[in-house]
XYZ file of C-alpha atoms in Angstrom:
497
model
C -10.844 6.316 23.114
C -13.166 9.074 21.948
C -13.905 9.523 18.271
C -12.088 12.824 18.032
C -8.896 12.140 19.915
C -6.682 15.207 19.551
C -3.856 14.543 22.000
C -0.936 12.253 21.567
C -1.990 9.246 23.546
C 1.586 8.102 23.937
C 2.364 11.185 26.008
C -0.561 10.610 28.338
C 0.336 6.947 28.754
C 3.981 7.802 29.305
C 3.019 10.330 31.945
C 0.690 7.792 33.516
C 3.547 5.307 33.687
C 5.751 7.907 35.339
C 3.048 8.725 37.857
C 2.765 5.053 38.761
C 6.465 5.231 39.572
C 5.792 8.298 41.735
C 8.121 10.262 39.497
C 5.905 13.297 39.070
C 8.863 15.583 38.439
C 9.861 13.495 35.424
C 6.290 13.526 34.154
C 6.089 17.302 34.406
C 9.460 17.772 32.716
C 8.502 15.596 29.774
C 5.163 17.379 29.453
C 6.867 20.765 29.357
C 9.467 19.728 26.813
C 7.737 17.042 24.736
C 7.596 19.095 21.525
C 10.970 20.858 21.860
C 13.508 18.755 23.752
C 16.764 20.531 24.538
C 19.694 18.566 23.166
C 23.177 19.066 21.770
C 21.877 18.131 18.308
C 18.463 18.836 16.812
C 16.284 15.849 17.768
C 12.924 17.360 16.807
C 12.277 14.612 14.266
C 13.496 11.791 16.504
C 11.243 13.036 19.314
C 8.225 13.149 16.989
C 9.005 9.647 15.774
C 9.442 8.106 19.226
C 6.304 9.669 20.706
C 4.218 8.519 17.745
C 5.603 4.992 17.671
C 5.240 4.592 21.436
C 1.567 5.397 21.046
C 0.372 3.751 17.876
C 2.858 1.162 16.618
C 1.304 -2.283 16.302
C 4.395 -3.955 17.795
C 5.067 -1.297 20.455
C 5.257 -3.891 23.219
C 7.794 -5.956 21.237
C 10.335 -3.141 20.798
C 12.300 -2.539 23.997
C 13.173 1.058 23.122
C 9.473 1.892 22.790
C 8.611 0.656 26.263
C 6.584 2.911 28.558
C 9.173 2.390 31.320
C 12.191 2.630 29.013
C 13.716 5.820 30.458
C 14.760 6.612 34.010
C 14.768 10.383 33.534
C 14.101 13.112 31.033
C 17.837 13.481 30.420
C 17.991 9.748 29.763
C 15.237 10.131 27.165
C 16.995 13.046 25.427
C 20.310 11.196 25.440
C 18.595 8.293 23.715
C 17.225 10.607 21.008
C 20.741 11.929 20.465
C 22.234 8.493 19.809
C 21.415 8.755 16.103
C 21.676 12.045 14.238
C 19.991 10.813 11.047
C 16.215 10.497 11.606
C 15.812 7.848 8.915
C 18.409 5.597 10.505
C 16.896 6.277 13.944
C 13.495 5.126 12.695
C 14.727 1.994 10.942
C 17.326 0.779 13.421
C 15.863 1.777 16.782
C 12.079 1.840 16.463
C 11.075 -0.990 14.121
C 10.155 -4.534 15.052
C 12.489 -7.030 13.380
C 9.675 -8.727 11.441
C 8.146 -5.480 10.168
C 8.551 -5.464 6.378
C 6.397 -2.464 5.553
C 6.653 0.554 7.909
C 8.586 3.433 6.408
C 9.362 7.141 6.649
C 9.540 10.141 4.311
C 11.513 13.349 4.689
C 8.782 15.200 2.756
C 5.224 14.643 3.939
C 3.777 16.616 1.004
C 5.391 14.301 -1.529
C 4.152 11.297 0.440
C 0.553 12.461 0.690
C 0.492 13.369 -3.004
C 1.509 9.814 -3.841
C -1.562 8.516 -2.017
C -3.618 10.591 -4.454
C -1.902 8.927 -7.412
C 0.386 11.899 -8.076
C 4.119 11.310 -8.461
C 7.245 12.137 -10.420
C 7.355 9.396 -13.030
C 8.030 8.576 -16.652
C 4.904 6.408 -16.694
C 6.653 3.107 -17.408
C 5.419 0.373 -15.088
C 7.621 -2.676 -15.154
C 8.623 -5.799 -13.328
C 12.164 -6.973 -12.664
C 13.236 -10.587 -12.909
C 16.417 -12.665 -12.661
C 18.135 -14.581 -15.408
C 18.371 -18.284 -14.618
C 21.213 -19.129 -12.207
C 22.479 -15.553 -12.251
C 22.448 -12.258 -10.348
C 21.796 -10.432 -13.623
C 18.476 -8.625 -13.837
C 16.170 -7.794 -16.713
C 13.009 -5.723 -16.836
C 9.756 -6.367 -18.633
C 7.107 -3.753 -19.379
C 3.791 -4.389 -17.659
C 1.844 -1.354 -18.821
C 2.267 2.329 -19.607
C 0.426 5.124 -17.826
C -1.585 7.212 -20.323
C -0.430 10.783 -20.983
C 3.022 10.054 -19.590
C 6.465 10.470 -21.131
C 6.614 6.731 -21.832
C 3.311 6.910 -23.718
C 5.037 9.049 -26.358
C 7.906 6.592 -26.897
C 8.308 3.389 -28.892
C 7.839 1.014 -25.981
C 4.956 -1.243 -24.988
C 3.782 -4.090 -22.791
C 5.973 -7.155 -23.135
C 9.107 -5.293 -24.170
C 12.320 -6.397 -22.433
C 15.309 -4.350 -21.271
C 18.576 -5.572 -19.790
C 20.594 -2.405 -19.215
C 20.512 1.299 -18.463
C 22.821 3.801 -20.123
C 24.925 0.960 -21.492
C 25.399 -0.790 -18.149
C 23.919 -4.253 -17.661
C 21.488 -4.577 -14.764
C 22.249 -6.792 -11.785
C 21.210 -7.140 -8.151
C 23.877 -4.682 -7.024
C 23.161 -1.817 -9.417
C 19.550 -1.916 -10.631
C 18.259 0.358 -7.845
C 20.774 3.127 -8.568
C 20.380 2.847 -12.334
C 16.579 2.773 -12.470
C 15.541 4.581 -9.301
C 18.450 6.897 -8.580
C 18.658 10.681 -8.743
C 18.740 10.941 -12.545
C 15.384 11.861 -14.067
C 16.435 10.768 -17.545
C 17.889 7.413 -18.514
C 18.193 5.247 -21.607
C 16.995 1.652 -21.553
C 18.989 -0.910 -23.510
C 16.398 -3.164 -25.072
C 16.335 -6.893 -25.728
C 14.041 -9.436 -27.322
C 12.792 -12.946 -26.648
C 13.353 -15.602 -29.288
C 12.820 -19.299 -28.612
C 12.529 -18.478 -24.898
C 15.959 -16.846 -24.851
C 16.524 -13.169 -24.062
C 18.974 -11.548 -26.453
C 20.209 -7.970 -26.423
C 19.442 -5.737 -29.398
C 20.750 -2.371 -30.555
C 17.472 -0.645 -29.694
C 17.359 2.059 -27.050
C 14.528 4.008 -25.448
C 15.175 7.234 -23.527
C 12.665 8.175 -20.841
C 12.295 11.209 -18.578
C 10.500 11.392 -15.249
C 8.058 14.285 -15.072
C 6.586 15.878 -11.969
C 2.920 15.637 -10.992
C 1.956 12.693 -13.187
C -1.461 11.455 -12.100
C -2.329 7.803 -12.656
C -5.984 6.843 -12.874
C -6.094 3.415 -11.199
C -9.018 2.352 -13.410
C -6.816 1.181 -16.247
C -9.401 -0.885 -18.146
C -13.129 -1.302 -17.664
C -15.092 -3.031 -20.394
C -17.892 -5.505 -20.986
C -16.902 -8.739 -22.704
C -19.652 -10.691 -24.469
C -18.495 -14.243 -25.000
C -19.818 -17.757 -24.520
C -23.324 -16.416 -24.009
C -22.191 -14.342 -21.008
C -21.824 -10.647 -20.306
C -18.636 -10.363 -18.295
C -17.390 -7.186 -16.694
C -13.615 -6.786 -16.762
C -11.957 -4.244 -14.494
C -8.205 -3.779 -14.301
C -7.661 -1.706 -11.175
C -4.070 -0.748 -10.392
C -4.288 1.175 -7.114
C -6.761 1.936 -4.334
C -6.807 5.717 -4.782
C -9.765 7.385 -3.072
C -9.689 10.410 -5.372
C -11.047 8.087 -8.080
C -13.802 6.416 -6.033
C -16.554 8.229 -7.952
C -15.134 7.072 -11.285
C -14.917 3.547 -9.894
C -18.590 3.710 -8.949
C -19.392 5.005 -12.437
C -17.614 2.003 -13.951
C -19.841 -0.329 -11.944
C -22.832 1.706 -13.054
C -21.850 0.918 -16.646
C -21.502 -2.772 -15.791
C -24.919 -2.773 -14.165
C -26.588 -0.969 -17.079
C -25.040 -3.429 -19.516
C -26.537 -6.385 -17.624
C -23.228 -7.855 -16.488
C -23.691 -11.161 -14.659
C -20.058 -12.037 -13.987
C -16.986 -10.021 -13.019
C -13.255 -10.438 -13.511
C -11.398 -8.086 -11.181
C -7.770 -7.765 -12.237
C -5.516 -6.809 -9.314
C -2.335 -8.453 -10.640
C -0.280 -5.229 -10.387
C -2.204 -3.538 -7.583
C 0.002 -3.004 -4.491
C -2.744 -1.483 -2.341
C -3.808 1.910 -1.030
C -6.927 3.186 0.666
C -8.866 0.856 2.961
C -12.003 2.878 2.342
C -11.646 2.413 -1.424
C -11.337 -1.329 -0.766
C -14.550 -1.224 1.268
C -16.384 0.679 -1.469
C -15.138 -1.638 -4.225
C -16.202 -4.672 -2.211
C -19.650 -3.133 -1.771
C -19.883 -2.586 -5.529
C -19.170 -6.281 -6.031
C -21.186 -7.858 -3.210
C -23.895 -5.470 -2.063
C -24.848 -2.469 0.059
C -25.355 -4.476 3.249
C -24.636 -1.827 5.855
C -25.200 -4.291 8.702
C -22.666 -6.801 7.340
C -19.122 -6.606 8.691
C -16.436 -5.886 6.106
C -13.513 -5.635 8.515
C -12.607 -5.570 12.180
C -9.519 -3.581 13.136
C -7.031 -4.746 15.754
C -4.551 -2.314 17.336
C -1.754 -2.660 19.877
C -2.745 -3.529 23.437
C -2.727 0.087 24.650
C -5.006 1.329 21.880
C -7.215 -1.744 21.756
C -8.208 -1.309 25.394
C -9.460 2.212 24.660
C -12.046 1.119 22.072
C -15.540 -0.240 22.238
C -16.021 -3.303 20.045
C -18.372 -1.374 17.785
C -15.674 1.245 17.176
C -13.458 -1.386 15.575
C -15.915 -2.528 12.901
C -16.411 -1.234 9.384
C -19.419 -2.362 7.365
C -20.170 -2.598 3.684
C -21.251 0.757 2.256
C -24.360 1.989 0.489
C -22.850 5.289 -0.659
C -19.524 6.859 -1.504
C -17.991 9.574 0.671
C -19.785 12.082 -1.602
C -23.097 10.379 -0.734
C -23.454 8.912 -4.217
C -25.447 5.657 -4.053
C -23.250 2.612 -4.617
C -23.739 0.834 -7.943
C -23.590 -2.801 -6.894
C -23.690 -5.987 -8.961
C -24.829 -8.104 -6.006
C -22.695 -11.049 -7.056
C -22.385 -14.419 -5.344
C -19.104 -15.208 -7.102
C -16.191 -13.086 -8.309
C -13.060 -13.971 -10.253
C -9.982 -12.081 -9.036
C -6.650 -12.101 -10.845
C -3.921 -11.609 -8.251
C -0.170 -12.231 -8.154
C 2.892 -11.647 -5.968
C 2.514 -7.956 -6.871
C -0.985 -7.846 -5.355
C -0.787 -6.601 -1.775
C -2.500 -4.978 1.202
C -5.806 -3.427 0.076
C -5.985 -5.924 -2.805
C -5.706 -8.753 -0.300
C -8.171 -6.960 1.970
C -10.835 -7.092 -0.771
C -10.232 -10.794 -1.279
C -10.277 -11.560 2.444
C -13.157 -9.211 3.235
C -15.393 -10.721 0.546
C -14.514 -14.317 1.357
C -17.133 -14.858 4.122
C -19.927 -13.739 1.800
C -19.271 -14.976 -1.705
C -17.145 -17.377 -3.687
C -13.833 -15.654 -4.453
C -12.018 -17.468 -7.257
C -8.361 -16.404 -7.126
C -6.533 -16.900 -10.421
C -2.795 -16.233 -10.611
C -0.074 -16.759 -8.025
C 0.360 -16.295 -4.266
C -0.036 -12.686 -3.165
C 2.380 -10.562 -1.088
C 0.904 -11.215 2.373
C 0.364 -7.779 3.902
C -2.473 -7.767 6.394
C -1.545 -4.695 8.472
C -2.604 -1.121 7.857
C -0.830 2.151 8.500
C -1.502 5.825 9.103
C 0.329 8.928 7.935
C 1.810 10.781 10.906
C 3.319 14.271 10.878
C 4.510 16.666 13.583
C 1.099 18.004 14.652
C 0.949 17.275 18.371
C -2.483 18.800 18.978
C -3.963 16.372 16.448
C -2.225 13.324 17.884
C 0.349 13.668 15.066
C -2.214 12.257 12.638
C -1.974 13.879 9.219
C -5.054 15.924 8.322
C -4.959 17.903 5.039
C -7.169 20.542 6.649
C -4.512 21.174 9.318
C -1.506 21.954 7.111
C -0.976 25.227 8.984
C -0.690 23.334 12.285
C 2.167 21.069 11.229
C 5.503 22.031 12.758
C 7.148 24.147 10.006
C 10.584 22.998 11.192
C 9.756 19.324 10.671
C 8.683 18.106 7.219
C 9.172 14.446 8.033
C 6.371 11.895 8.039
C 6.259 8.303 9.180
C 3.963 5.561 7.909
C 4.084 2.846 10.569
C 1.870 -0.209 10.710
C -0.591 0.419 13.517
C -3.122 -2.385 13.195
C -4.358 -5.507 11.478
C -7.656 -6.036 9.673
C -9.679 -9.202 10.154
C -12.634 -10.272 8.039
C -16.075 -11.066 9.425
C -14.884 -14.556 10.366
C -11.943 -13.154 12.321
C -9.368 -14.348 9.775
C -6.257 -12.259 9.137
C -3.389 -14.775 9.116
C -2.104 -14.492 5.584
C 1.382 -13.060 6.055
C 2.658 -15.697 3.618
C 0.155 -14.491 1.028
C -3.185 -15.721 -0.275
C -2.779 -18.840 -2.399
C -4.610 -19.137 -5.715
C -7.490 -21.457 -6.440
C -6.245 -21.657 -10.015
C -2.488 -21.337 -10.295
C -1.227 -19.569 -13.413
C 1.843 -17.373 -13.722
C 2.359 -14.677 -16.316
C 4.473 -15.928 -19.217
C 7.167 -13.496 -20.362
C 7.129 -15.089 -23.810
C 3.375 -14.521 -24.045
C 2.200 -11.662 -21.824
C -0.645 -10.817 -24.191
C -2.574 -7.576 -24.490
C -4.362 -6.532 -21.303
C -8.133 -6.703 -21.722
C -8.029 -8.918 -24.809
C -9.883 -12.212 -24.724
C -6.688 -14.144 -25.429
C -4.578 -12.574 -22.663
C -3.745 -15.756 -20.719
C -4.939 -14.882 -17.194
C -8.124 -13.242 -18.452
C -8.684 -16.120 -20.888
C -8.424 -18.564 -17.993
C -11.038 -16.629 -16.022
C -13.375 -16.521 -19.019
C -12.994 -20.263 -19.529
C -14.001 -20.799 -15.896
C -17.011 -18.498 -16.222
C -18.335 -19.857 -19.506
C -17.537 -23.475 -18.742
C -16.063 -23.930 -22.182
C -12.832 -25.786 -22.804
C -10.417 -23.172 -24.015
C -8.456 -23.988 -27.136
C -5.661 -21.875 -25.737
C -2.592 -23.626 -24.353
C -1.935 -22.328 -20.829
C 1.562 -23.781 -20.600
C 3.950 -21.191 -19.138
C 7.315 -21.321 -20.886
C 8.999 -18.354 -19.163
C 7.494 -17.721 -15.713
C 8.496 -14.512 -13.961
C 11.065 -14.807 -11.173
C 10.098 -11.517 -9.604
C 12.781 -9.423 -7.927
C 10.814 -6.209 -7.609
C 8.770 -3.763 -9.647
C 8.611 -0.070 -10.427
C 5.722 0.418 -7.989
C 7.906 -0.701 -5.084
C 10.057 2.404 -5.576
C 7.246 4.918 -5.288
C 6.479 6.635 -1.989
C 3.327 4.589 -1.460
C 4.917 1.211 -2.369
C 2.606 -1.574 -1.143
C 1.139 0.453 1.672
C -2.408 0.059 2.962
C -3.709 3.197 4.589
C -6.942 3.524 6.450
C -8.747 6.748 5.655
C -11.956 5.748 7.402
C -12.829 8.636 9.705
C -13.885 6.648 12.715
C -13.213 5.682 15.433
C -10.156 7.901 15.783
C -10.806 10.408 13.025
C -7.529 9.073 11.596
C -6.332 8.883 8.027
C -5.097 5.328 7.890
C -3.546 3.462 4.919
C -3.352 -0.178 3.921
């Protein structure tokens, strides 16, 4: 496949399949009507979805309805599109592989693409959700608060507990509607922990979601001087390429300060840009532009169109703005990662593993090793979303799909971590002692520092109330735990992981 593919490959392959069947009339009919099929109901979105998934979907060959020989005639194809009037249901029930946990759709591509830039409608409260012991009742615990958000102006902080919304107790059946429903304003019913027991209080906190809140993923970057070491600590909460320059600046500060060790905190980082993951890894390891960071693997149809060199991405020596990478050139890195660490977070850990000693502190990660791309109804650009082609997107179709289209391997060819990456040092967050992020006595950071300095910590690392994670606030954003590849070659695609 050429670098600047601009036609929907699925169409060409579909037509090729038809030609092999000597059904040239069918091929011509599909070609003439591919963007505007005539049907009794409007199937513009369903048509866009099928064509895209038939071309790019990683499991295309495993989904019978996406087969190149699926339809006997054009009318048969249109009738299939008409079988489900709701595009979202069509996507989920007819086009997805049964084991696909991560592909999704959006009925508003602008809202989706803004979320990849860290912009969303939010009250700024980031929280986890856990289950009471032997119960379907749910409680929330505050992880952190986004600066300059509505929550930042309220009396609520990390470690606070809530058990209800608007006077209704949370459980597995209602927590989604109560916390992530249509209402922009809700009141949290607060609780407290005493002797490892959660007890409701009379306290309430009212929060309001506000449009266009931007979250800087660089939540904390500081130099810790302890035990005779200069340790860089970076809490990074999302791979957002709009902040790559600031990320590089943070490493410049580490380098100027003479940092010799690094603790990279990805405990709440669900993923994002593959390119940001590549740049971050280069800042940690080095600017070795001949060293393989990842090798992409696509479905059989796409894979056969590539040269091997087209599938490889190397470590970087500059950002996309041509700013030289500030690298620490480390041989060992300490990474805090948990069940909430996914996709691009795992990519950094896996991509660095062949080159340096990655010490994983925390719990087993999510296990998302596939990447996705944002697709919109722009046939002449292969339906790949390009912000410079907004005027070319079908104005009658605002839908986008974010299907998994490939899998990233590291330099050793390893990518089999669908069950998650297991920690070298197992330590769960303790709800009775979450600590202050960035402080020397925050348990997970304290454990990393003890490993770096070689000193026996006086701190007791016993976990009295481990989290039984149900979900988190980040899983109800548009981006969720998506990994998107925005590397421009070999397909000039914007891809996410």
